[in-house]
Structures are given as C-alpha cells and as structure tokens.
CSV table of C-alpha atoms in Angstrom, one decimal:
chain,number,residue,atom,x,y,z
A,1,MET,CA,0.0,0.0,0.0
A,2,GLN,CA,1.4,3.4,-1.0
A,3,ARG,CA,2.4,5.5,1.9
A,4,HIS,CA,1.2,9.1,1.7
A,5,THR,CA,2.6,12.0,3.6
A,6,GLN,CA,0.9,12.1,7.0
A,7,VAL,CA,0.8,14.3,10.0
A,8,TYR,CA,0.1,12.8,13.4
A,9,ALA,CA,-0.3,14.4,16.9
A,10,TYR,CA,0.3,12.8,20.2
A,11,MET,CA,-1.9,14.3,22.9
A,12,TYR,CA,-3.2,13.7,26.3
A,13,ARG,CA,-6.9,12.8,26.7
A,14,ALA,CA,-6.9,12.5,30.5
A,15,GLY,CA,-10.0,10.8,31.8
A,16,LYS,CA,-11.5,10.5,28.3
A,17,LEU,CA,-9.7,7.5,26.8
A,18,LYS,CA,-11.9,4.5,26.2
A,19,THR,CA,-10.5,1.3,24.9
A,20,ALA,CA,-12.1,-2.0,24.1
A,21,LEU,CA,-10.8,-5.3,25.3
A,22,VAL,CA,-7.6,-6.4,23.7
A,23,GLU,CA,-8.4,-8.6,20.6
A,24,LYS,CA,-5.6,-10.8,19.5
A,25,GLU,CA,-6.9,-11.0,15.9
A,26,ILE,CA,-6.6,-7.2,15.6
A,27,LEU,CA,-3.1,-7.4,17.0
A,28,LYS,CA,-2.2,-10.1,14.5
A,29,ARG,CA,-3.4,-7.9,11.6
A,30,TYR,CA,-1.5,-5.0,13.0
A,31,LEU,CA,1.8,-6.9,13.1
A,32,ASP,CA,1.1,-8.3,9.6
A,33,GLY,CA,0.4,-4.8,8.2
A,34,THR,CA,-3.2,-5.6,7.2
A,35,ALA,CA,-5.1,-3.7,10.0
A,36,SER,CA,-7.5,-0.9,9.0
A,37,SER,CA,-6.7,2.7,10.1
A,38,GLU,CA,-9.4,2.3,12.8
A,39,GLU,CA,-7.8,-0.9,14.1
A,40,GLU,CA,-4.3,0.7,14.1
A,41,SER,CA,-5.7,3.6,16.2
A,42,LEU,CA,-7.2,1.0,18.6
A,43,VAL,CA,-3.9,-0.8,18.9
A,44,HIS,CA,-2.1,2.4,19.6
A,45,ALA,CA,-4.5,3.1,22.4
A,46,TRP,CA,-3.9,-0.4,23.8
A,47,LEU,CA,-0.2,0.1,23.6
A,48,ALA,CA,-0.4,3.4,25.5
A,49,ASP,CA,-2.6,1.9,28.3
A,50,PRO,CA,-0.3,0.6,31.2
A,51,SER,CA,-3.0,-1.8,32.4
A,52,LYS,CA,-2.9,-3.7,29.1
A,53,ARG,CA,0.9,-3.6,28.6
A,54,TYR,CA,1.9,-7.0,30.1
A,55,GLU,CA,-1.0,-8.8,28.4
A,56,ILE,CA,0.0,-7.5,25.0
A,57,ILE,CA,3.7,-8.1,25.4
A,58,ASP,CA,3.1,-11.7,26.5
A,59,TRP,CA,0.9,-12.3,23.5
A,60,ILE,CA,3.5,-10.7,21.1
A,61,GLN,CA,6.2,-12.9,22.6
A,62,SER,CA,4.2,-16.0,21.9
A,63,TYR,CA,3.1,-14.9,18.4
A,64,TRP,CA,6.6,-13.7,17.5
A,65,THR,CA,8.4,-17.0,18.5
A,66,GLU,CA,5.8,-19.6,17.8
A,67,TYR,CA,3.7,-18.4,14.8
A,68,ARG,CA,6.3,-16.3,13.0
A,69,MET,CA,9.3,-18.2,14.3
A,70,GLU,CA,11.2,-15.0,14.5
A,71,THR,CA,14.7,-15.0,16.0
A,72,GLY,CA,15.1,-11.3,16.6
A,73,PRO,CA,14.3,-9.5,19.8
A,74,VAL,CA,10.6,-9.0,20.6
A,75,PRO,CA,9.4,-5.4,20.2
A,76,THR,CA,9.4,-3.4,23.4
A,77,PHE,CA,7.2,-0.5,24.5
A,78,GLU,CA,10.2,1.6,25.3
A,79,GLU,CA,11.1,1.6,21.7
A,80,VAL,CA,7.6,2.3,20.5
A,81,PHE,CA,6.7,5.1,22.9
A,82,GLY,CA,10.0,6.2,24.3
A,83,ALA,CA,9.3,9.9,24.9
A,84,ALA,CA,5.6,9.4,25.6
A,85,LEU,CA,6.3,6.8,28.3
A,86,LYS,CA,8.7,9.3,30.0
A,87,GLU,CA,6.0,11.9,30.0
A,88,GLU,CA,3.4,9.4,31.2
A,89,LYS,CA,5.5,8.5,34.2
A,90,LYS,CA,6.2,12.1,35.1
A,91,GLU,CA,2.6,13.3,34.7
A,92,GLY,CA,0.8,10.1,35.8
A,93,LYS,CA,-1.5,10.4,32.8
A,94,VAL,CA,-2.5,8.0,30.0
A,95,VAL,CA,-1.0,8.8,26.6
A,96,ALA,CA,-3.2,8.2,23.5
A,97,LEU,CA,-2.4,8.4,19.8
A,98,HIS,CA,-4.8,10.3,17.6
A,99,ARG,CA,-4.7,11.6,14.1
A,100,ASN,CA,-4.6,15.4,14.0
A,101,ARG,CA,-7.6,16.5,12.0
A,102,LYS,CA,-7.0,20.3,12.4
A,103,ILE,CA,-4.0,20.6,10.2
A,104,TRP,CA,-4.8,22.4,6.9
A,105,MET,CA,-2.8,21.2,3.9
A,106,TYR,CA,-2.9,21.4,0.1
A,107,ALA,CA,-1.0,19.7,-2.7
A,108,ALA,CA,0.8,21.5,-5.5
A,109,ALA,CA,2.5,19.1,-8.0
A,110,ALA,CA,4.6,16.7,-6.0
A,111,CYS,CA,5.0,19.0,-3.0
A,112,VAL,CA,2.7,19.0,0.0
A,113,VAL,CA,2.7,22.1,2.2
A,114,PHE,CA,1.7,21.9,5.9
A,115,PHE,CA,0.6,25.1,7.4
A,116,ALA,CA,-0.8,24.6,11.0
A,117,THR,CA,2.1,22.6,12.4
A,118,GLY,CA,5.2,24.5,13.6
A,119,LEU,CA,8.2,24.6,15.9
A,120,TRP,CA,6.3,26.8,18.3
A,121,ILE,CA,2.8,25.5,17.4
A,122,GLY,CA,1.4,29.0,17.8
A,123,ASN,CA,-2.2,29.7,17.5
A,124,LEU,CA,-3.2,26.0,17.2
A,125,LEU,CA,-1.9,25.3,20.7
A,126,ARG,CA,-3.6,28.3,22.2
A,127,ALA,CA,-6.9,27.2,20.7
A,128,GLN,CA,-6.7,23.8,22.4
A,129,PRO,CA,-8.4,23.2,25.8
A,130,GLN,CA,-6.0,23.2,28.8
A,131,GLU,CA,-6.6,19.5,29.3
A,132,ASN,CA,-5.1,18.6,26.0
A,133,LYS,CA,-1.3,18.7,26.4
A,134,TRP,CA,0.5,18.2,23.1
A,135,LEU,CA,3.5,15.9,23.1
A,136,LEU,CA,4.7,15.4,19.5
A,137,SER,CA,3.6,16.4,16.0
A,138,LYS,CA,4.9,14.2,13.2
A,139,ALA,CA,5.4,14.7,9.5
A,140,GLN,CA,6.4,11.8,7.2
A,141,THR,CA,7.2,11.3,3.6
A,142,GLY,CA,7.3,8.0,1.6
A,143,LYS,CA,9.4,6.8,-1.3
A,144,GLY,CA,9.7,9.4,-4.0
A,145,GLU,CA,7.8,12.0,-1.9
A,146,ARG,CA,9.1,15.4,-0.9
A,147,ALA,CA,7.4,17.8,1.5
A,148,GLN,CA,7.7,21.4,2.5
A,149,LEU,CA,6.5,22.5,6.0
A,150,MET,CA,5.6,26.1,6.5
A,151,LEU,CA,5.9,26.6,10.2
A,152,SER,CA,3.8,29.0,12.3
A,153,ASP,CA,6.6,31.5,12.7
A,154,GLY,CA,7.3,31.6,8.9
A,155,SER,CA,10.3,29.2,9.1
A,156,GLU,CA,10.5,26.5,6.4
A,157,VAL,CA,11.5,22.8,6.5
A,158,PHE,CA,12.0,20.8,3.3
A,159,LEU,CA,11.8,17.0,3.8
A,160,SER,CA,13.5,14.5,1.5
A,161,PRO,CA,11.9,11.1,0.5
A,162,GLU,CA,11.5,8.5,3.3
A,163,THR,CA,11.9,11.1,6.1
A,164,GLU,CA,10.2,11.4,9.5
A,165,LEU,CA,10.2,14.6,11.5
A,166,MET,CA,8.8,15.1,15.0
A,167,ILE,CA,8.2,18.5,16.6
A,168,HIS,CA,8.6,18.4,20.3
A,169,GLN,CA,6.3,19.6,23.0
A,170,GLU,CA,4.7,23.1,23.1
A,171,VAL,CA,6.0,26.6,22.7
A,172,ALA,CA,9.7,26.7,23.7
A,173,ALA,CA,12.5,29.2,23.7
A,174,ASN,CA,14.8,26.6,21.9
A,175,PRO,CA,12.5,24.2,20.1
A,176,VAL,CA,13.5,20.5,19.7
A,177,VAL,CA,12.8,18.3,16.6
A,178,TYR,CA,13.5,14.7,16.0
A,179,LEU,CA,14.7,13.6,12.6
A,180,GLN,CA,15.2,10.3,10.8
A,181,GLY,CA,16.0,10.9,7.1
A,182,GLU,CA,17.0,14.2,5.6
A,183,ALA,CA,15.6,17.8,6.2
A,184,HIS,CA,16.7,21.3,5.2
A,185,PHE,CA,15.8,24.0,7.7
A,186,LYS,CA,15.5,27.7,6.8
A,187,MET,CA,15.0,29.6,10.1
A,188,LYS,CA,13.1,32.9,10.0
A,189,ASP,CA,14.0,34.0,13.6
A,190,THR,CA,17.8,34.0,13.6
A,191,SER,CA,17.9,34.9,17.4
A,192,ARG,CA,16.5,31.5,18.4
A,193,SER,CA,18.3,28.2,18.5
A,194,LEU,CA,16.9,25.0,17.0
A,195,VAL,CA,17.8,21.6,18.4
A,196,ILE,CA,17.8,18.8,15.9
A,197,LYS,CA,18.1,15.3,17.4
A,198,THR,CA,18.9,12.2,15.3
A,199,LYS,CA,19.6,8.8,16.7
A,200,GLU,CA,23.4,9.5,16.8
A,201,LEU,CA,23.8,13.2,17.2
A,202,VAL,CA,22.3,16.4,18.7
A,203,THR,CA,22.7,19.5,16.6
A,204,THR,CA,22.0,23.0,18.1
A,205,ALA,CA,21.7,25.5,15.2
A,206,LYS,CA,21.5,29.2,15.5
A,207,GLY,CA,20.8,31.9,12.9
A,208,SER,CA,21.0,29.0,10.5
A,209,GLU,CA,20.0,27.6,7.2
A,210,ILE,CA,21.1,24.0,7.7
A,211,ASN,CA,20.7,20.6,6.2
A,212,VAL,CA,20.9,17.4,8.2
A,213,SER,CA,21.0,13.9,6.7
A,214,ALA,CA,20.5,10.9,9.0
A,215,PHE,CA,19.1,7.9,7.2
A,216,THR,CA,19.1,4.7,9.1
A,217,LYS,CA,20.7,2.8,6.2
A,218,ASP,CA,23.5,5.3,5.6
A,219,SER,CA,26.9,4.8,7.1
A,220,THR,CA,27.3,8.5,7.9
A,221,VAL,CA,25.3,11.4,9.3
A,222,THR,CA,26.0,14.8,7.7
A,223,VAL,CA,25.4,18.3,9.0
A,224,SER,CA,25.8,21.0,6.4
A,225,VAL,CA,25.5,24.7,7.4
A,226,GLU,CA,24.5,27.2,4.7
A,227,LYS,CA,24.3,30.2,7.0
A,228,GLY,CA,25.0,30.7,10.7
A,229,ASN,CA,26.6,27.9,12.8
A,230,ALA,CA,25.8,24.7,14.6
A,231,GLN,CA,27.2,22.8,17.6
A,232,VAL,CA,27.1,19.1,17.2
A,233,VAL,CA,27.5,16.5,20.1
A,234,GLU,CA,26.7,12.9,20.5
A,235,ASN,CA,23.1,11.8,21.4
A,236,ASN,CA,23.5,9.7,24.6
A,237,GLU,CA,19.8,9.5,25.4
A,238,THR,CA,18.6,5.9,26.0
A,239,THR,CA,15.4,6.3,23.9
A,240,PHE,CA,14.6,7.9,20.6
A,241,PRO,CA,10.9,8.6,19.5
A,242,LEU,CA,11.4,7.6,15.9
A,243,ILE,CA,12.7,4.1,16.8
A,244,LYS,CA,9.5,2.1,16.6
A,245,LEU,CA,7.9,-1.3,16.1
A,246,ARG,CA,8.5,-2.7,12.6
A,247,LYS,CA,6.3,-5.1,10.8
A,248,PRO,CA,8.8,-7.5,9.2
A,249,LYS,CA,7.8,-10.1,6.6
A,250,LYS,CA,7.1,-13.6,7.8
A,251,ASP,CA,10.3,-14.9,6.4
A,252,SER,CA,12.4,-12.0,7.6
A,253,THR,CA,15.6,-12.7,9.4
A,254,MET,CA,16.1,-9.1,10.4
A,255,PRO,CA,15.5,-8.0,14.0
A,256,ALA,CA,12.1,-6.6,14.8
A,257,THR,CA,13.5,-3.4,16.3
A,258,LEU,CA,16.3,-1.0,15.7
A,259,PRO,CA,19.0,-1.3,18.4
A,260,LEU,CA,19.8,1.9,20.1
A,261,THR,CA,23.6,2.0,20.8
A,262,LYS,CA,24.8,4.4,23.4
A,263,LEU,CA,27.8,6.2,22.2
A,264,ARG,CA,30.8,7.0,24.3
A,265,PRO,CA,30.1,10.4,26.0
A,266,GLY,CA,32.2,13.4,25.0
A,267,LYS,CA,33.8,11.9,21.9
A,268,VAL,CA,32.1,14.3,19.5
A,269,ASN,CA,31.8,18.0,20.2
A,270,VAL,CA,32.2,19.9,17.0
A,271,LYS,CA,31.3,23.4,15.9
A,272,VAL,CA,30.2,23.7,12.2
A,273,ASN,CA,30.5,27.2,10.8
A,274,ASP,CA,29.0,28.9,7.8
A,275,GLN,CA,29.6,27.0,4.5
A,276,GLU,CA,31.0,23.9,6.4
A,277,LEU,CA,30.1,20.3,6.3
A,278,MET,CA,30.4,17.8,9.1
A,279,THR,CA,30.4,14.1,8.4
A,280,PHE,CA,30.0,11.6,11.3
A,281,ASN,CA,31.0,8.0,10.6
A,282,LYS,CA,28.6,5.6,12.5
A,283,ASN,CA,31.1,2.8,12.2
A,284,ASN,CA,34.1,4.3,14.0
A,285,GLY,CA,32.5,7.4,15.7
A,286,ASN,CA,34.8,9.9,14.0
A,287,ALA,CA,33.6,13.3,12.9
A,288,ASP,CA,35.3,15.4,10.2
A,289,VAL,CA,34.6,19.0,9.2
A,290,SER,CA,35.3,20.2,5.7
A,291,VAL,CA,34.4,23.2,3.5
A,292,LYS,CA,30.9,22.6,2.1
A,293,ARG,CA,30.6,21.8,-1.6
A,294,GLU,CA,28.0,23.7,-3.6
A,295,GLU,CA,24.7,21.8,-3.5
A,296,SER,CA,21.0,22.6,-3.9
A,297,ASP,CA,18.1,21.6,-1.7
A,298,ASP,CA,17.2,18.7,-4.0
A,299,VAL,CA,20.4,16.9,-4.5
A,300,LEU,CA,21.4,13.3,-4.6
A,301,ALA,CA,24.8,13.3,-2.8
A,302,PHE,CA,27.3,10.5,-2.3
A,303,ASP,CA,30.1,11.4,0.2
A,304,ASN,CA,32.5,8.5,0.4
A,305,ALA,CA,29.5,6.2,0.1
A,306,GLY,CA,30.1,2.4,0.4
A,307,GLU,CA,28.1,-0.4,-1.2
A,308,LYS,CA,25.1,-0.3,1.3
A,309,GLU,CA,24.7,3.5,0.9
A,310,ILE,CA,24.9,3.4,-2.9
A,311,VAL,CA,22.3,0.6,-3.0
A,312,ALA,CA,20.0,2.4,-0.6
A,313,LYS,CA,20.1,5.8,-2.3
A,314,LEU,CA,19.6,4.3,-5.8
A,315,LYS,CA,16.5,2.5,-4.5
A,316,LYS,CA,15.1,5.6,-2.8
A,317,TRP,CA,15.6,7.9,-5.8
A,318,PHE,CA,15.0,5.7,-8.7
A,319,GLY,CA,13.1,2.6,-7.3
A,320,VAL,CA,15.7,0.1,-8.6
A,321,GLN,CA,17.3,-2.9,-6.9
A,322,THR,CA,21.1,-2.6,-7.3
A,323,ILE,CA,23.3,-5.7,-7.1
A,324,PHE,CA,27.1,-5.6,-7.0
A,325,THR,CA,28.2,-9.0,-8.3
A,326,GLU,CA,31.4,-8.7,-6.3
A,327,PRO,CA,31.1,-6.9,-2.9
A,328,LEU,CA,33.0,-3.6,-2.7
A,329,GLU,CA,36.0,-3.4,-0.4
A,330,ASP,CA,36.0,-1.0,2.5
A,331,ASP,CA,38.2,1.5,0.7
A,332,GLU,CA,36.0,1.4,-2.5
A,333,THR,CA,33.8,4.4,-2.1
A,334,TYR,CA,32.0,6.9,-4.3
A,335,THR,CA,31.7,10.7,-4.0
A,336,GLY,CA,29.5,12.7,-6.3
A,337,ASP,CA,26.5,15.1,-6.5
A,338,TYR,CA,23.5,15.1,-8.8
A,339,ASN,CA,20.6,17.4,-9.1
A,340,LYS,CA,17.0,16.3,-8.9
A,341,ASN,CA,16.6,16.0,-12.6
A,342,ALA,CA,19.6,13.6,-13.1
A,343,THR,CA,18.7,10.3,-14.8
A,344,LEU,CA,19.5,6.9,-13.5
A,345,GLN,CA,21.9,6.4,-16.4
A,346,GLU,CA,23.8,9.5,-15.5
A,347,VAL,CA,24.2,8.5,-11.9
A,348,LEU,CA,25.2,4.9,-12.8
A,349,SER,CA,27.7,6.3,-15.4
A,350,GLY,CA,29.6,8.2,-12.6
A,351,ILE,CA,29.5,5.3,-10.2
A,352,SER,CA,30.7,2.8,-12.8
A,353,ILE,CA,33.6,4.9,-14.0
A,354,THR,CA,34.9,5.6,-10.4
A,355,LEU,CA,34.4,2.0,-9.1
A,356,LYS,CA,35.4,0.4,-12.4
A,357,GLN,CA,32.1,-1.4,-12.9
A,358,GLU,CA,30.1,-2.6,-15.9
A,359,VAL,CA,26.4,-1.7,-15.8
A,360,ARG,CA,23.6,-3.9,-16.9
A,361,ILE,CA,19.9,-3.0,-16.4
A,362,TYR,CA,17.1,-5.6,-16.5
A,363,GLY,CA,13.8,-3.9,-15.8
A,364,THR,CA,14.1,-2.5,-12.3
A,365,THR,CA,17.2,-4.5,-11.4
A,366,VAL,CA,20.7,-3.0,-11.9
A,367,TYR,CA,23.8,-5.2,-12.0
A,368,LEU,CA,27.2,-3.7,-11.4
A,369,ILE,CA,29.9,-6.1,-12.6
A,370,LYS,CA,33.5,-5.7,-11.6
A,371,LYS,CA,35.7,-5.1,-14.6
A,372,LYS,CA,38.6,-7.4,-14.9
C-alpha cells in the first residue's frame, strides 16, 4: 500500500480515553500490516494503556516466536513510545495516539505544504483546551515524496523522501525536533536556537540555514551549514521517539526493532560554521569537518559512500534494486552530487567509472559487474 505524507499528533486525553478489550486478531493484523486505520488507532490506544501492557507483550512474545518463528528481539514498549512513556511516568496520565484533523494542507505538483504545524505550534496550541497537552507532531514522507513544511513563525522545512520529523512539546525558547531521514531548515527568527536530534547526534543550530541527513541505512550522518553555525554533540539518550515497532515479513531474518547503541560520552563535540560540512561516521564514531561543496536543496549526494549506501540511495531515488556481483572493499567508495533532474543512467555512469564497474539493467534491477 502506497504510503502518503501524513501528520500525526500525540496528545493527552486525561479521563476520556476509552479502549475495548484487547483482541488478538486485531493485534495479529496490526503486526502483519493488514489492519485498518481504525484498528491501528485502537492498537495504539492499547499500547499506551499501562494496564494492558503485560497482556499484549506476553501475546506478542508467543506470536513472535511460535507463529512467526522470528529469532530477533521482541518489540518493546520503550522503543515504540520512548518519549511518551517518560511523560506518562512524570505526569501520571495516559497517553493516547490520535490523528490530527486540524492541520490544513494542500498539494501542488509533488509538494505538500503543511501550514498549521510548527516549531512553536502558535495559534493552534492556544486554541486547544487546557486539558489537552500536546506531546509530538509528526510529518512523514514516503518513497519518492518530498514535502515542505511552512511553520507557524514563517520558518520553512524541506523533507526529502522517506523522512520522518517530529516536533517536540509546546512553545519553547529553543525548540526540539527529532529527525530520521533528511531535512533542510530555513530559520526565520535567527535569534532562536533550533535543536535537531537524530539517533546518533544532537545539533544545536542558531541563525541558520542548515541541512541534516541521517538515514538509518546510511553509514554516515551529515550536518551542512549554509548560514550561521551549529554545535554538534553525540546523542546519549537511551530512547529515541522515531525508533519504533517494525512489521517484518514472515520470512524476515532481520531484528524486529532497531537497536539503540549508546555512544561514548564526549567523543564528538564539533562546531560547524558557515559553509562547512560535518560528516559523522557511524562505524568508527569519527567526525570530520570540511568546506561545504555547492549543492541545492534537492540533490542526490554521495560522500565516500560504500556499497550499502549506494544501493539504498539508488533504490530511494529511482526505485531500482542494485546488485554488486562482487562486494565492494571498505576502501572502495564513491563521491558525487547530482541534481533532482539527473537520470538513473547519468548516476550509474559516474558510479561505474569511479568504481570500475560494468552496468547492466534488466527492468528495475541494476547489476554492477567488476571489470577485470
């Protein structure tokens, strides 16, 4: 099923949440990815209800190991509702998940512009009753989709394909957003700081136009400053809101959840200035700062990309499955930039020349064959 750009809102409904008894058939459909939107909302409500927590996790344990015969770790509530659970423990309230029906949006060509959601939420928050405390608003793009968010203060955020962005809490002096994927931020109020949290890093940007790329499949996280500056440190929090329950295929051998590895504290503490690019290597934990190369908002960029990153980006941008007939060595990487109008053939030409590969295309499958 095609995944459209969606916006969700996490909010408190203290004293008003009503949930039915847990039904295992609905849970099974939810894990198989066949549940209706109403059933998904019901499961989210169950997951947020502490009284049902142990019943559901026991059933998932049994279903995961006996019916699915999965070998990966069983999904945990901490990974599904990390930030929400913290808030629930602090406030002693029940957290529910609801679709936000008050966000006005329109589509123009391939771009969807969101108007009511924002870093400082603004008028929308003030219009809410005092009993509804907002936790997180979420924007999400699917494969091949791009989105532009017009924030309440006039700031703009441009989301790349397969990106998730969460806007944290209510009005704040220094707003916090959570990012998985890639986003370009153009701040209107240069006196404020914006905190951008990815799974690995925390970036505090001020007076900035900044681009952050943090895709799960990529081997690096990049922070590129167009204007202003940014301070980058490691993210040593034990939970991250965008790490969530996956619905793997029945024959999947991949783990059901994304592991959250706590980095060594204090290893990365880098200032990125105007027109500089910081590249963080997930494998060795090193961070390098260099002069930023010229690039546009819509650019396909490879920066010392290895085999996994090349395969992932070609699939995301062009929808093709890429197979290297001989695995690349660790020192075989590719660097290159392409604008949004570049063709698959143009990109493959650059990759094949640099990595000395022969290209063969069969339908939606690309074979890269090592030249002898």
